[in-house]
Coordinates of C-alpha atoms in Angstrom, one line a residue:
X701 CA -115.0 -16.9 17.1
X702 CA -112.9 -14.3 19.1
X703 CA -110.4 -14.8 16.2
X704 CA -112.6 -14.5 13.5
X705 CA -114.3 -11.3 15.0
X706 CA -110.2 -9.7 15.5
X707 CA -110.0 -10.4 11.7
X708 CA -112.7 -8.6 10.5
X709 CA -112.3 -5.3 12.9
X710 CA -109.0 -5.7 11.5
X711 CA -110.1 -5.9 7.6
X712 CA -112.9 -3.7 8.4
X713 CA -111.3 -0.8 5.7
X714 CA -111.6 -3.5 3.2
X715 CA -114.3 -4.7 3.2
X716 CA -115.9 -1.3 3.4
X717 CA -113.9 -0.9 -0.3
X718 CA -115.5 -4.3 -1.3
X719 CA -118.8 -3.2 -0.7
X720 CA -118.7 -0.2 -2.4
X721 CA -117.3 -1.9 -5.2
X722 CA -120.0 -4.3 -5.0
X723 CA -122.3 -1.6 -4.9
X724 CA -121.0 0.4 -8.0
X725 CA -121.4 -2.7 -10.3
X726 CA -124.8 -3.9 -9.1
X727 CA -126.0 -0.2 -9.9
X728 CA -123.5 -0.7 -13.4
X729 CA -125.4 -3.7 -14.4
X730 CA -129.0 -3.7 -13.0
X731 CA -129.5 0.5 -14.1
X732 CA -130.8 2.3 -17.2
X733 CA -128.3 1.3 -20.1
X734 CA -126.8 2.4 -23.5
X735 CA -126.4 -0.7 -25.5
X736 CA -125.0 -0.7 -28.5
X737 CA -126.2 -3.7 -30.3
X738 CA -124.6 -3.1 -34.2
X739 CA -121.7 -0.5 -35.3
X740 CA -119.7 -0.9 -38.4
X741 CA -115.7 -1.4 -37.5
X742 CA -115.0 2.2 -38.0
X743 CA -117.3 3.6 -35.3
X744 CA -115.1 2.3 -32.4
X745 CA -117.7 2.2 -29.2
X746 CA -114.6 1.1 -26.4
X747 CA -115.3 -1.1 -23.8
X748 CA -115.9 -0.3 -20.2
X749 CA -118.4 1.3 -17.7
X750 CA -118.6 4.9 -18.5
X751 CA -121.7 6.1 -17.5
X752 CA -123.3 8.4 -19.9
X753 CA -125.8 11.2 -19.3
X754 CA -129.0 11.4 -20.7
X755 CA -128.9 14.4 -22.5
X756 CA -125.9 13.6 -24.1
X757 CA -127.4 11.0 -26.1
X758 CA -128.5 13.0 -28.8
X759 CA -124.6 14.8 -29.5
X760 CA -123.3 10.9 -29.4
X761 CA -126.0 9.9 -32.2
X762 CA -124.5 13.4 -34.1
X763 CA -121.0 12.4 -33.8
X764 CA -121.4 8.5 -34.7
X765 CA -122.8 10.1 -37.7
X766 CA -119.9 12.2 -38.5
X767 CA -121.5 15.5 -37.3
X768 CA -120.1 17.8 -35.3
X769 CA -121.9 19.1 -31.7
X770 CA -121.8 22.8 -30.2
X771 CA -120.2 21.7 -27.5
X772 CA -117.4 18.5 -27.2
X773 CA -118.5 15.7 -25.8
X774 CA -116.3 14.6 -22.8
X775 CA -117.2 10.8 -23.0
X776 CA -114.7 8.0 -23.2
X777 CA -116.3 5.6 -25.0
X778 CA -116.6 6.6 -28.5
X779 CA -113.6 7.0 -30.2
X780 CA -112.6 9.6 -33.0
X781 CA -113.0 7.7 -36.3
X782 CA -112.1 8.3 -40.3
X783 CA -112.6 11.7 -41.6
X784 CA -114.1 10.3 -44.7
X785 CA -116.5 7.6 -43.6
X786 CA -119.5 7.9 -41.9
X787 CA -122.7 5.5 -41.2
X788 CA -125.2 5.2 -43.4
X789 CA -127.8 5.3 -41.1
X790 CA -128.1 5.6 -37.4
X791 CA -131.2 3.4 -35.5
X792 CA -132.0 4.4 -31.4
X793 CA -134.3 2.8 -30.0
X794 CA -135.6 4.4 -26.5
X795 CA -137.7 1.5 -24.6
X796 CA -139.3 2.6 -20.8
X797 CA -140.2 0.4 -18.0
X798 CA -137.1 -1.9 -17.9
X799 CA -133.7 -0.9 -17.0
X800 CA -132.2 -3.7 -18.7
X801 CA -132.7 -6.8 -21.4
X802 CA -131.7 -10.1 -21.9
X803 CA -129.2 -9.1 -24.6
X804 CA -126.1 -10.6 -25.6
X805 CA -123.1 -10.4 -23.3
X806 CA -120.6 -9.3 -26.3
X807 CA -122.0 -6.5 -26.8
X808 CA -121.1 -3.0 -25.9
X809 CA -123.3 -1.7 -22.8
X810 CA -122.6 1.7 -20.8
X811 CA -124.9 2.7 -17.8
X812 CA -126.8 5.9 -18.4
X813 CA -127.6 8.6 -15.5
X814 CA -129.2 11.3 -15.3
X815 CA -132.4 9.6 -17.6
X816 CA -133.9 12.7 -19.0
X817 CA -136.0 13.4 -21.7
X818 CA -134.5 13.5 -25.1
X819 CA -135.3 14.1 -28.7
X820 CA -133.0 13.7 -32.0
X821 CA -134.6 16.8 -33.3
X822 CA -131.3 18.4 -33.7
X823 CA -129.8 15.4 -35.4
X824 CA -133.0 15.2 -37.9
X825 CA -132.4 19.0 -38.8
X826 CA -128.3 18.8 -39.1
X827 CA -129.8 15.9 -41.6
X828 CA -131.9 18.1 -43.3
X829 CA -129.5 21.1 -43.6
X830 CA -126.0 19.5 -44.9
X831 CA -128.3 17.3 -47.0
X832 CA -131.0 19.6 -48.5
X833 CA -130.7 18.5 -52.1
X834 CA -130.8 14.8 -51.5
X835 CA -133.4 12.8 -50.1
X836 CA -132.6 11.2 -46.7
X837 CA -134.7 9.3 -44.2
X838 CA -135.5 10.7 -41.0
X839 CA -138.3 8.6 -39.1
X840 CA -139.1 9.5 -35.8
X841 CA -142.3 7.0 -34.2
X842 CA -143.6 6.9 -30.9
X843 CA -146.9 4.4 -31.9
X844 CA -148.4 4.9 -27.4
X845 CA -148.0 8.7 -28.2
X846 CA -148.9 8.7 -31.7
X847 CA -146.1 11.0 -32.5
X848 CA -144.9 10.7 -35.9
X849 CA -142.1 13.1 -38.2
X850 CA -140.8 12.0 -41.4
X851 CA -139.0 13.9 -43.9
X852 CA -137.4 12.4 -47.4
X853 CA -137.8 9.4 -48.9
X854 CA -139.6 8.3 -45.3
X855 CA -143.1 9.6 -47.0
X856 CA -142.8 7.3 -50.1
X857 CA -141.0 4.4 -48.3
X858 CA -143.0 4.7 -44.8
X859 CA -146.4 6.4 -46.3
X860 CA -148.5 2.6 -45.6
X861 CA -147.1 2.0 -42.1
X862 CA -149.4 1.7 -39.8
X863 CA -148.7 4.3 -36.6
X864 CA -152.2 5.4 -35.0
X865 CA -153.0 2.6 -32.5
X866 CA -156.1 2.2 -33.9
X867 CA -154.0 1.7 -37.3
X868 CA -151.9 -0.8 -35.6
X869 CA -154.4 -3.0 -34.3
X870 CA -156.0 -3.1 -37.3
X871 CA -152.9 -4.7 -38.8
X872 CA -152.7 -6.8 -36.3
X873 CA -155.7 -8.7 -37.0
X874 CA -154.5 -9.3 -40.9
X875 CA -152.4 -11.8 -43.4
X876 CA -148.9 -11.8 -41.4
X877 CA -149.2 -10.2 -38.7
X878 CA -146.7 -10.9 -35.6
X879 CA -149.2 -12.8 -33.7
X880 CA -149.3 -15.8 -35.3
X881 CA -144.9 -16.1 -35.1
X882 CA -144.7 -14.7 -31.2
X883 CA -144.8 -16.9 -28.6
X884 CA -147.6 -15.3 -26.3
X885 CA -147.7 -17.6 -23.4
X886 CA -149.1 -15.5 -20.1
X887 CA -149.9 -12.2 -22.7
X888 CA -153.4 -12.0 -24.2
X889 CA -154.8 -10.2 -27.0
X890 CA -157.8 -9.0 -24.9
X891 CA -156.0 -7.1 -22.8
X892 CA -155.2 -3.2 -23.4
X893 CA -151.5 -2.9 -22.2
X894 CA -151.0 -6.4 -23.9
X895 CA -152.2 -4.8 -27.0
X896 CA -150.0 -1.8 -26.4
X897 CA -147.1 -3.8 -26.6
X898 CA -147.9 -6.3 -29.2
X899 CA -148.7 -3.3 -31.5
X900 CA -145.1 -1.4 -30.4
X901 CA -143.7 -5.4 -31.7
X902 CA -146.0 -5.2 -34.9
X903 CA -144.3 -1.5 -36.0
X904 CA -141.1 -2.9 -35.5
X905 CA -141.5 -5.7 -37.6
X906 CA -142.9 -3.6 -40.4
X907 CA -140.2 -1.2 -40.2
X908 CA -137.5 -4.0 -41.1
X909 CA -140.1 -5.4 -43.5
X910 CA -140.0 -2.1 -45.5
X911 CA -136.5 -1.9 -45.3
X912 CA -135.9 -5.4 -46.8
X913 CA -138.5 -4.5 -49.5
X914 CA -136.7 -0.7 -50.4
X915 CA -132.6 -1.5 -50.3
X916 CA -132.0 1.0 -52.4
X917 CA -132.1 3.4 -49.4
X918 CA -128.7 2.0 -48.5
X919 CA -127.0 3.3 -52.4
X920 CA -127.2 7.1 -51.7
X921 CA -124.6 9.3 -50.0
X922 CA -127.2 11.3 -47.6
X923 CA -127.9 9.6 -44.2
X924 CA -130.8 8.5 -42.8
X925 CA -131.8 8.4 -38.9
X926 CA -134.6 6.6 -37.3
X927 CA -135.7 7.3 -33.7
X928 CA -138.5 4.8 -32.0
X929 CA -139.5 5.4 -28.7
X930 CA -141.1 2.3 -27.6
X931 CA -143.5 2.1 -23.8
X932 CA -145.4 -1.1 -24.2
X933 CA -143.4 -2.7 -21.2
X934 CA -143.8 0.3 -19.2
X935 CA -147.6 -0.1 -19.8
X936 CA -147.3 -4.2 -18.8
X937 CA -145.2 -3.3 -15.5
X938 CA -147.9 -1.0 -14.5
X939 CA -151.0 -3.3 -14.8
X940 CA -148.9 -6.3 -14.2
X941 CA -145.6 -5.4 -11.9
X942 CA -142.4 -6.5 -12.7
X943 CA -142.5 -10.0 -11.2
X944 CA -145.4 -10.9 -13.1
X945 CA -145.1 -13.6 -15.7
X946 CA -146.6 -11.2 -18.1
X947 CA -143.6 -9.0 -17.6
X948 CA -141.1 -11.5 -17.7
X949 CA -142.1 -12.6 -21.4
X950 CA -142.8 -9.1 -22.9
X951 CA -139.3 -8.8 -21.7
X952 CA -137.8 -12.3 -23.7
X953 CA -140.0 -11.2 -26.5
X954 CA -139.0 -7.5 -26.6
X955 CA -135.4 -8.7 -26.6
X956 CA -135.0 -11.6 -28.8
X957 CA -137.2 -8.7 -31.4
X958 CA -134.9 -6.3 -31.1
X959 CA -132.0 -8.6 -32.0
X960 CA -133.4 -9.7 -35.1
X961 CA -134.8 -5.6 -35.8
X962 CA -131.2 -5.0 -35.6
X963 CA -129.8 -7.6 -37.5
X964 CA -132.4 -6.5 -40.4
X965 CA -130.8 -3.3 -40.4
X966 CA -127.5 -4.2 -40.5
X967 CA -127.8 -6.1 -43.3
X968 CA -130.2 -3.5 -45.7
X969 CA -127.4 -1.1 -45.3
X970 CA -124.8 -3.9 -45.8
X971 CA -122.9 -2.9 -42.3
X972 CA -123.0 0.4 -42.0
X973 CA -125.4 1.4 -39.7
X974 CA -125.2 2.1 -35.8
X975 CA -128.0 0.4 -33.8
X976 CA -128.3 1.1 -30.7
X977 CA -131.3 0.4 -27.2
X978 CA -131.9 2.9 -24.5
X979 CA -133.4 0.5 -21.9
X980 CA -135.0 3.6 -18.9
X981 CA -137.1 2.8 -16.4
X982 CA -138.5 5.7 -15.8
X983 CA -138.1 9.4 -16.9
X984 CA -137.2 11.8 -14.5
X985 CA -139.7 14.3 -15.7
X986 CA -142.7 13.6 -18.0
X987 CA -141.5 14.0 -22.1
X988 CA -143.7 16.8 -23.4
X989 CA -143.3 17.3 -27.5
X990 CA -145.0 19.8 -29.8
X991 CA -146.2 17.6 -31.7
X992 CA -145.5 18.3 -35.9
X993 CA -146.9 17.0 -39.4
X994 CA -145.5 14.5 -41.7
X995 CA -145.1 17.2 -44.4
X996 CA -143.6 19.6 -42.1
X997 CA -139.9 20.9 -44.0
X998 CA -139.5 24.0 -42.8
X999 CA -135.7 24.4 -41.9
X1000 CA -134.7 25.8 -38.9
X1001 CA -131.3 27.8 -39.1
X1002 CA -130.6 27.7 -35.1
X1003 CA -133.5 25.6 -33.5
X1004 CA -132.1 26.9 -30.0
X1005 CA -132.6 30.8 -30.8
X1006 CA -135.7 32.3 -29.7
X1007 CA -135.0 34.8 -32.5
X1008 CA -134.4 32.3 -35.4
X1009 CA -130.9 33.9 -35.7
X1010 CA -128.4 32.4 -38.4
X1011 CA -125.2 30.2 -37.0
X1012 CA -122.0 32.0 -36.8
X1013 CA -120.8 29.1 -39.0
X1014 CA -122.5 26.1 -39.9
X1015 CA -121.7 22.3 -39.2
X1016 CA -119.3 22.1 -42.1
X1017 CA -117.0 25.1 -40.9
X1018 CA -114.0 22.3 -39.8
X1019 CA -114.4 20.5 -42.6
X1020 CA -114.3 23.9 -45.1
X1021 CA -111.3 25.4 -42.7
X1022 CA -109.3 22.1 -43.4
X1023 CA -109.8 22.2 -47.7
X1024 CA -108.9 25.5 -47.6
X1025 CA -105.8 25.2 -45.2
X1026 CA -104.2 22.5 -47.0
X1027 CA -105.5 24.0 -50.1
X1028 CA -103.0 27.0 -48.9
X1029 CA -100.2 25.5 -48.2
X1030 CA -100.0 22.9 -51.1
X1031 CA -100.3 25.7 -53.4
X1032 CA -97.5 27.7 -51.0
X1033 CA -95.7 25.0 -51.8
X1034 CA -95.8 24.3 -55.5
X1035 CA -95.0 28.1 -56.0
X1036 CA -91.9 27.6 -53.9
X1037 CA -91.0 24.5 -56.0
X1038 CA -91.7 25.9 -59.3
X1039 CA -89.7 29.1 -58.6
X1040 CA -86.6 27.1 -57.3
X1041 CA -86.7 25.4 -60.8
X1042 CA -87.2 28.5 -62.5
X1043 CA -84.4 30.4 -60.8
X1044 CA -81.7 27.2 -61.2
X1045 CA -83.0 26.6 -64.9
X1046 CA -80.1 27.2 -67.5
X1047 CA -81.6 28.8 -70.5
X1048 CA -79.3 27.7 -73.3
X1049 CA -79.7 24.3 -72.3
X1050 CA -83.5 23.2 -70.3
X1051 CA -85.3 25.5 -72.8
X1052 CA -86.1 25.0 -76.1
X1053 CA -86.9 28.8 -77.3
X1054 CA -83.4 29.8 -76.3
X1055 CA -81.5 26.5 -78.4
X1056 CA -83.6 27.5 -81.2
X1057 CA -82.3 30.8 -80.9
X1058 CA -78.8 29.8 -80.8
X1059 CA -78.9 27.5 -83.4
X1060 CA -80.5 29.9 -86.0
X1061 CA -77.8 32.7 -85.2
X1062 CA -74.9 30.5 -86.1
X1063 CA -76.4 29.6 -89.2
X1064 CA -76.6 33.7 -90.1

């Protein structure tokens, strides 16, 4: 005993280091994460545990799209890709009351911090402005808030989805609806949060449904984005708790859905789309949203002006800059060339006007 006590005082320093290490990856694994659970091999999400903040998630869902953000982004995990390929859609789905899911282990994960409220609002207008003439879809659903935008081809493709609750339970009752595949067990259909969440699984499945039905979404150059904010298992945590048996299979059936929501995806825009789960347990501060309609397109030159004032330069300023140098010096350098021949050309021999010439003055 006196021996083993003398060789902890005297490793006392490290195990102090092997707690905290222990520490930092229980808080790594068991906190609010980023998971990315589909990205085509040209977005490069790099492994590791780089936490990322909150309100940063809506600049990483611009730049996995090819956009560019006010200001950079100083987050290792997302690496520069192409110039010339970009997604063809982006999905993020935000679900509270669990930190974490049963997901696949080969997947990318980061830990997120700092869990603020966020919106793809910016996103959705950067959409709308670079890609005016075409006819992208922007869906953003929250079913337990009711809070619905759509712009392009979302109000032909999306115009018979269900997303008032009262819409929701209505489909839940008919021909094919998600209760008669799901494995219930301890959940009921009687109960109100049970119901909240069931419908939450319900809008998912008919968003993939649509999107199997309408593939020609996936054949046009403008992207589309779809943001679902998702609070059934909050709702089921809070009537329930988060040892409850009712918890614990909302949370195998939430994630085993999301999987096969994301492998729907994938395939409709044949690998070339970015899917990814924010998994919060609680906000920091309660999300509050000016709620907008369906048919809403205004477009917004600089959202974050008070005074509506223009952009300095628009999103496409790097990529108009970079045309235009090259442009430059391609030309710079084609004058150079041409003049070099020009200057070294012998006239009686490389042109023809001046052998013409020659010839027909002999012959006088």
């Amino acid at each position: 005993m006196q021996s083993l006590g003398k060789l902890l005082r005297m490793n006392r320093p490290s195990i102090y280091i092997l707690l905290v290490v222990y520490t930092s990856i229980i808080n790594g694994v068991l906190g609010d994460r980023l998971t990315v659970l589909r990205s085509p091999d040209y977005v490069s999400f790099l492994d590791g545990q780089w936490p990322v903040s909150g309100e940063k998630i809506p600049d990483l869902v611009a730049l996995t799209m090819g956009f560019s953000v006010q200001e950079d982004l100083d987050w290792p995990g997302l690496q520069a890709g192409p110039l010339f390929q970009r997604p063809r859609a982006n999905v993020l789905v935000v679900i509270r009351g669990v930190d974490s899911l049963d997901l696949p282990k080969n997947i990318t994960s980061y830990p997120l911090e700092n869990p603020v409220p966020f919106t793809l609002d910016s996103v959705a207008n950067t959409v709308h402005t670079l890609f005016a003439d075409s006819t992208p879809v922007v869906l953003q659903l929250a079913p337990s808030e009711e809070r619905l935008y759509m712009m392009g081809m979302a109000n032909t493709v999306f115009e018979d989805l269900p997303v008032t609750l009262q819409q929701i339970r209505g489909r839940l009752s008919q021909e094919g609806s998600v209760l008669n595949s799901l494995p219930l067990n301890s959940l009921s259909k009687s109960n109100e949060a049970d119901l909240l969440f069931l419908s939450e699984i319900q809008v998912l499945h008919d968003i993939s449904a649509l999107l199997l039905r309408h593939r020609h979404l996936a054949k046009d150059h403008a992207p589309d984005l779809y943001s679902l904010e998702l609070s059934g298992l909050e709702e089921i945590g809070r009537r329930y708790g988060q040892d409850s048996p009712q918890f614990q299979d909302a949370s195998s059936i939430m994630a085993s859905v999301m999987q096969k929501f994301a492998d729907n995806v994938y395939s409709v825009y044949n690998n070339n789309a970015v899917v990814e789960v924010v998994t919060v347990k609680s906000f920091e501060v309660p999300l509050t949203r000016k709620s907008r309609s369906i048919l809403e397109s205004k477009q917004i030159s600089n959202p974050g002006s008070p005074y509506n004032l223009a952009y300095k330069y628009n999103f496409e300023y790097a990529v108009i800059f970079n045309i235009v140098l090259w442009l430059m010096i391609i030309l710079v350098l084609a004058v150079i060339a041409i003049s070099y021949s020009l200057w070294n050309m012998d006239p009686g021999y490389d042109s023809i006007i001046y052998r013409m010439t020659n010839q027909k003055i002999r012959m006088d």
